[in-house]
Coordinates of C-alpha atoms in Angstrom, one line a residue:
Chain A
M1 CA 0.2 0.4 -0.2
R2 CA 2.5 2.2 0.9
S3 CA 4.4 1.8 -2.3
K4 CA 1.3 2.7 -3.8
L5 CA 1.3 5.7 -2.3
G6 CA 4.5 6.5 -3.2
Y7 CA 4.2 6.3 -6.0
L8 CA 0.8 8.1 -6.5
L9 CA 2.8 11.1 -4.9
F10 CA 5.8 11.2 -7.0
L11 CA 2.9 11.0 -10.1
L12 CA 1.1 14.3 -8.1
L13 CA 4.8 15.8 -8.1
A14 CA 6.8 14.8 -10.1
F15 CA 4.3 14.3 -12.7
S16 CA 1.0 15.9 -12.8
V17 CA 1.4 19.2 -10.9
S18 CA 4.2 19.5 -13.7
L19 CA 0.6 19.7 -15.7
S20 CA -0.4 22.7 -14.3
A21 CA 3.2 23.8 -15.2
Q22 CA 2.3 24.7 -18.7
I23 CA 0.3 28.3 -18.5
D24 CA -3.3 27.9 -18.0
P25 CA -6.3 30.1 -18.3
I26 CA -6.8 32.0 -15.3
P27 CA -10.4 32.4 -14.4
N28 CA -11.2 36.4 -13.6
L29 CA -7.4 36.8 -14.6
P30 CA -8.7 40.6 -17.3
V31 CA -4.5 40.4 -18.9
Q32 CA -3.8 36.4 -20.2
P33 CA -1.1 35.9 -20.3
I34 CA 0.3 34.1 -23.0
P35 CA 2.1 30.0 -23.5
L36 CA 5.1 30.7 -25.0
P37 CA 4.7 29.6 -28.8
G38 CA 7.1 26.9 -28.4
G39 CA 8.2 23.6 -26.0
D40 CA 9.1 19.8 -26.2
I41 CA 6.8 17.9 -28.1
L42 CA 5.7 15.0 -25.5
P43 CA 3.4 11.9 -27.8
P44 CA 1.7 11.4 -27.7
Y45 CA 0.6 14.4 -26.2
G46 CA 1.8 16.9 -28.7
L47 CA 2.8 20.1 -28.4
F48 CA 3.9 21.1 -24.5
N49 CA 4.6 25.3 -24.7
Q50 CA 7.6 24.4 -22.6
F51 CA 10.9 23.4 -22.0
F52 CA 13.1 21.7 -19.3
P53 CA 16.6 23.5 -19.9
G54 CA 19.0 21.1 -17.9
P55 CA 22.7 20.1 -18.4
P56 CA 23.4 17.8 -21.2
N57 CA 23.5 13.9 -21.6
A58 CA 21.3 14.0 -19.0
T59 CA 19.4 9.5 -18.0
P60 CA 17.4 8.3 -18.9
F61 CA 15.4 11.5 -20.1
P62 CA 17.8 14.5 -21.4
F63 CA 16.8 17.9 -20.6
D64 CA 16.8 20.5 -23.1
P65 CA 19.4 23.0 -23.4
I66 CA 20.7 24.4 -20.9
N67 CA 20.0 28.1 -22.2
A68 CA 16.6 26.9 -23.1
D69 CA 14.1 29.4 -22.1
P70 CA 12.8 28.4 -18.3
Q71 CA 9.3 30.8 -19.3
G72 CA 6.1 29.5 -19.3
I73 CA 4.9 32.5 -21.0
T74 CA 5.9 34.5 -23.9
N75 CA 6.2 38.0 -24.2
F76 CA 7.7 38.9 -20.3
R77 CA 10.5 40.7 -19.1
G78 CA 10.4 40.6 -14.6
V79 CA 12.5 38.2 -12.8
T80 CA 12.5 34.3 -13.3
A81 CA 13.0 31.5 -10.9
M82 CA 12.8 27.4 -11.8
G83 CA 14.2 24.8 -10.4
Y84 CA 14.1 20.7 -10.3
T85 CA 13.4 19.7 -7.0
S86 CA 14.1 16.3 -5.1
G87 CA 13.8 15.7 -1.3
M88 CA 11.7 13.2 0.8
T89 CA 8.5 13.2 2.5
D90 CA 8.3 13.9 6.6
D91 CA 7.9 10.0 7.4
K92 CA 10.8 8.7 5.4
Q93 CA 8.4 7.2 2.8
F94 CA 8.3 8.6 -0.9
V95 CA 10.6 10.4 -2.6
V96 CA 9.1 13.5 -4.2
I97 CA 10.4 15.4 -7.6
T98 CA 9.3 18.4 -8.4
D99 CA 9.2 21.3 -11.5
I100 CA 8.4 24.0 -9.7
R101 CA 8.9 27.8 -11.5
V102 CA 8.5 31.3 -10.3
Y103 CA 8.0 34.2 -12.7
Q104 CA 7.4 37.9 -11.9
G105 CA 7.5 41.0 -13.3
E106 CA 5.5 42.7 -17.1
Y107 CA 4.0 41.1 -19.5
I108 CA 2.1 41.6 -23.1
G109 CA -1.1 39.2 -22.9
G110 CA -4.4 39.0 -23.8
E111 CA -7.0 41.5 -22.8
T112 CA -11.2 41.1 -24.2
A113 CA -11.2 43.7 -26.6
D114 CA -15.4 44.2 -27.4
A115 CA -16.8 41.9 -24.5
V116 CA -20.4 43.1 -25.8
N117 CA -20.1 42.9 -30.0
T118 CA -18.1 40.0 -29.8
A119 CA -17.4 36.0 -28.6
G120 CA -14.5 37.4 -26.6
A121 CA -11.7 38.3 -29.5
T122 CA -8.8 39.7 -28.0
R123 CA -6.1 42.6 -27.6
S124 CA -2.9 43.0 -27.0
A125 CA -2.4 44.9 -22.9
H126 CA 0.5 45.2 -21.2
A127 CA 0.0 43.9 -17.2
H128 CA 2.5 42.7 -13.9
G129 CA 2.1 40.3 -12.5
T130 CA 4.0 37.2 -10.4
F131 CA 3.2 34.0 -11.6
V132 CA 3.7 29.9 -10.7
E133 CA 4.0 26.8 -11.8
I134 CA 4.1 23.7 -10.3
Chain B
M1 CA -1.4 30.6 -11.8
K2 CA -1.0 34.1 -10.3
V3 CA -0.4 34.7 -7.2
P4 CA 0.4 37.9 -5.3
D5 CA 2.8 39.9 -5.1
S6 CA 3.4 39.5 -1.7
A7 CA 3.9 35.8 -1.8
V8 CA 7.3 36.6 -3.3
Q9 CA 10.6 38.6 -1.4
I10 CA 13.3 38.6 -3.2
T11 CA 16.2 39.3 -2.1
D12 CA 20.6 40.4 -3.7
D13 CA 21.2 36.2 -4.3
S14 CA 17.7 34.8 -3.5
L15 CA 14.0 34.1 -4.0
T16 CA 11.8 32.6 -1.6
I17 CA 8.2 31.7 -2.7
H18 CA 5.4 31.0 -0.1
L19 CA 2.1 29.3 -1.0
T20 CA -0.2 27.5 1.1
N21 CA -3.5 25.5 0.2
V22 CA -2.6 25.8 -3.9
P23 CA -5.8 24.6 -6.3
V24 CA -3.8 21.0 -8.4
V25 CA -5.2 18.5 -9.8
D26 CA -3.3 14.9 -9.6
A27 CA -3.6 14.0 -13.5
F28 CA -1.5 10.3 -12.7
T29 CA 0.2 10.3 -15.7
F30 CA 3.0 13.3 -17.6
P31 CA 1.3 14.5 -20.1
P32 CA -2.2 13.6 -20.1
P33 CA -4.2 11.5 -21.9
T34 CA -6.5 13.4 -24.6
Q35 CA -9.1 9.9 -24.3
D36 CA -9.2 7.0 -22.5
V37 CA -6.2 4.8 -23.5
P38 CA -5.6 1.1 -22.4
G39 CA -2.7 0.8 -20.1
I40 CA -2.7 4.8 -18.9
S41 CA -6.0 6.0 -18.5
P42 CA -9.0 6.3 -17.4
F43 CA -8.5 9.1 -17.5
Q44 CA -9.3 10.4 -13.5
L45 CA -8.3 13.9 -12.2
I46 CA -8.5 13.9 -8.0
P47 CA -8.4 18.0 -6.6
A48 CA -5.5 18.4 -4.0
T49 CA -3.8 21.6 -2.6
V50 CA -0.3 21.7 -2.3
S51 CA 0.8 23.9 0.2
F52 CA 5.0 25.3 -0.3
D53 CA 8.0 26.9 1.0
I54 CA 10.9 27.5 -1.7
T55 CA 13.8 29.7 -1.6
Y56 CA 15.4 29.9 -4.5
T57 CA 19.7 31.0 -3.8
K58 CA 21.7 31.8 -6.6
T59 CA 25.3 29.9 -7.3
G60 CA 28.3 30.6 -9.2
N61 CA 28.8 33.2 -12.2
R62 CA 26.5 35.6 -14.6
R63 CA 25.3 34.2 -17.6
T64 CA 24.2 36.0 -20.2
I65 CA 21.5 35.2 -22.6
R66 CA 21.8 36.4 -25.6
P67 CA 18.8 36.0 -28.2
G68 CA 20.7 32.4 -29.9
S69 CA 17.6 32.3 -32.9
D70 CA 15.0 34.2 -34.0
D71 CA 12.6 31.5 -34.3
P72 CA 9.6 32.1 -32.3
L73 CA 9.2 28.6 -32.2
S74 CA 13.3 27.8 -30.8
P75 CA 14.4 27.4 -27.3
L76 CA 17.3 30.1 -27.7
N77 CA 14.5 33.3 -28.7
W78 CA 15.6 35.0 -25.0
A79 CA 17.8 36.8 -23.5
G80 CA 18.5 37.4 -20.0
K81 CA 21.3 37.4 -16.8
M82 CA 20.8 34.3 -14.7
W83 CA 22.2 32.3 -12.1
D84 CA 22.4 28.3 -11.4
A85 CA 20.5 27.9 -8.5
R86 CA 20.1 25.5 -5.3
N87 CA 16.8 25.7 -3.8
H88 CA 15.3 24.1 -0.5
G89 CA 12.0 24.1 0.7
T90 CA 9.3 22.3 2.6
F91 CA 5.8 20.8 0.9
S92 CA 1.9 19.3 2.1
V93 CA 0.1 18.1 0.0
R94 CA -3.6 16.9 0.6
Y95 CA -6.2 15.2 -1.8
N96 CA -9.1 17.0 -1.5
N97 CA -11.2 14.0 -0.4
N98 CA -8.5 14.0 2.8
S99 CA -8.3 10.4 1.2
F100 CA -4.4 11.4 1.0
S101 CA -1.7 13.7 2.4
E102 CA 2.1 13.6 2.8
S103 CA 4.5 16.3 3.9
G104 CA 8.0 16.6 3.7
T105 CA 11.0 18.6 2.2
F106 CA 13.6 19.5 -0.7
D107 CA 16.5 20.3 -1.8
S108 CA 17.8 20.8 -5.3
V109 CA 20.8 18.9 -3.8
S110 CA 20.5 15.2 -2.5
S111 CA 22.6 12.4 -1.7
S112 CA 22.8 11.9 -5.9
G113 CA 23.2 14.7 -6.4
V114 CA 22.7 18.3 -7.3
N115 CA 19.8 19.1 -10.0
F116 CA 19.5 21.6 -12.7
G117 CA 17.9 25.1 -11.3
E118 CA 19.0 29.2 -12.1
M119 CA 16.8 32.2 -11.4
G120 CA 17.4 36.3 -12.8
T121 CA 16.0 38.1 -15.0
E122 CA 14.9 37.5 -18.3
R123 CA 13.1 39.1 -21.4
N124 CA 10.9 37.1 -24.4
G125 CA 8.6 37.4 -26.9
V126 CA 8.2 41.2 -28.2
F127 CA 10.3 41.8 -25.4
V128 CA 13.3 40.5 -27.2
S129 CA 12.8 41.4 -30.6
R130 CA 11.1 45.0 -30.0
E131 CA 14.7 46.2 -27.9
E132 CA 16.8 44.0 -29.3
E133 CA 16.0 46.1 -32.9
D134 CA 16.2 49.0 -31.1
G135 CA 19.9 47.7 -29.8
N136 CA 18.3 49.0 -26.2
N137 CA 18.7 45.8 -24.5
D138 CA 20.2 45.1 -20.4
E139 CA 22.6 42.9 -22.4
Q140 CA 24.0 45.4 -24.0
E141 CA 23.5 48.0 -21.0
E142 CA 24.6 45.9 -18.4
A143 CA 27.1 43.4 -20.5
Q144 CA 30.4 44.3 -17.8
S145 CA 28.7 44.4 -14.8
S146 CA 28.2 41.9 -12.7
L147 CA 25.5 43.2 -9.8
P148 CA 23.2 40.7 -8.3
L149 CA 19.7 40.6 -9.1
K150 CA 18.3 43.5 -6.7
P151 CA 14.7 44.6 -5.5
T152 CA 16.2 48.0 -6.0
Q153 CA 17.2 47.4 -9.2
T154 CA 14.1 46.3 -10.4
N155 CA 12.9 49.9 -9.3
Q156 CA 15.6 51.5 -10.6
V157 CA 14.7 50.4 -14.1
A158 CA 11.5 51.4 -12.9
A159 CA 12.6 55.1 -12.1
T160 CA 14.4 55.4 -15.4
G161 CA 12.3 53.8 -17.5
T162 CA 10.5 55.8 -20.8
A163 CA 7.7 54.7 -21.2
K164 CA 5.4 57.2 -23.8
P165 CA 2.0 57.5 -23.4
A166 CA 0.7 57.0 -26.7
A167 CA -1.0 53.5 -27.6
K168 CA -0.2 50.7 -29.7
W169 CA 3.1 48.6 -29.8
V170 CA 5.4 51.9 -28.0
L171 CA 3.9 50.1 -25.1
L172 CA 6.1 48.4 -25.1
K173 CA 8.8 50.2 -24.7
G174 CA 7.6 51.2 -21.9
R175 CA 8.9 49.7 -18.9
V176 CA 6.4 49.6 -15.4
P177 CA 7.5 49.1 -11.8
V178 CA 7.5 46.1 -10.7
K179 CA 6.6 45.5 -7.0
V180 CA 9.0 44.0 -5.1
T181 CA 8.6 43.2 -0.7
H182 CA 11.0 42.3 1.4

């Protein structure tokens, strides 16, 4: 049971939470950040709008180049911090691996240009924000 | 997700983030299946919350990143000043139905080595293309500088900004104040 839960926790923190690491729509945010246009193509999923910078020759899964953009948002200028973490649960039963990134700065995103006469068509807008990808 | 500016504290050489009860979902696989796949699915999302504190700390020398490509899809189409960074922190996670919970600590340094991390300032997208065309970018302005990232640095940028009131893309040349919480 514990090994099953350990696997579960690993997936929760290393995988499914990283799923949220891709910039998703943010409810009620007037200026929506725009995901990177590029990213990694991960079969069978498709294009994941995020790079995974890291050192060369990593195994079993290679990283992107160490100077790959660590951002998840495009049209961004500001502070970026990211890191692959590893650790243990307090009961020493489970290994935890995560990828958590923090961004704070200005960005050009999309806002609704005309909510009355369109379905919500966007226009570019300048905003400031702090974002975290877990 | 967007978080309050106050969740992040920036010092000369570190960035700390504190978040409590962040809603997440457990999708069990990454990348998530787009439909039920034998052996991988059924596609199931379990609502959960995560709380954590993490501190990223600069190490080593600054890397000055200049755009290595003008392809908008390239991982090298950005610019910035980055340092390798180590991290450490604490976390807790709990399913919303309370069927599972755990807490613990993490660190970029482990018995198996040092995990990669980095921090600094960067710009991408229109902030790269526009400023490269204008020859107005931080890397040229501060090419020889070894100053670390400081909260006052971002304020200084704001104070010397050249924002213009005109609309359209002129806005892109403006620099807005970046609120830094101590």
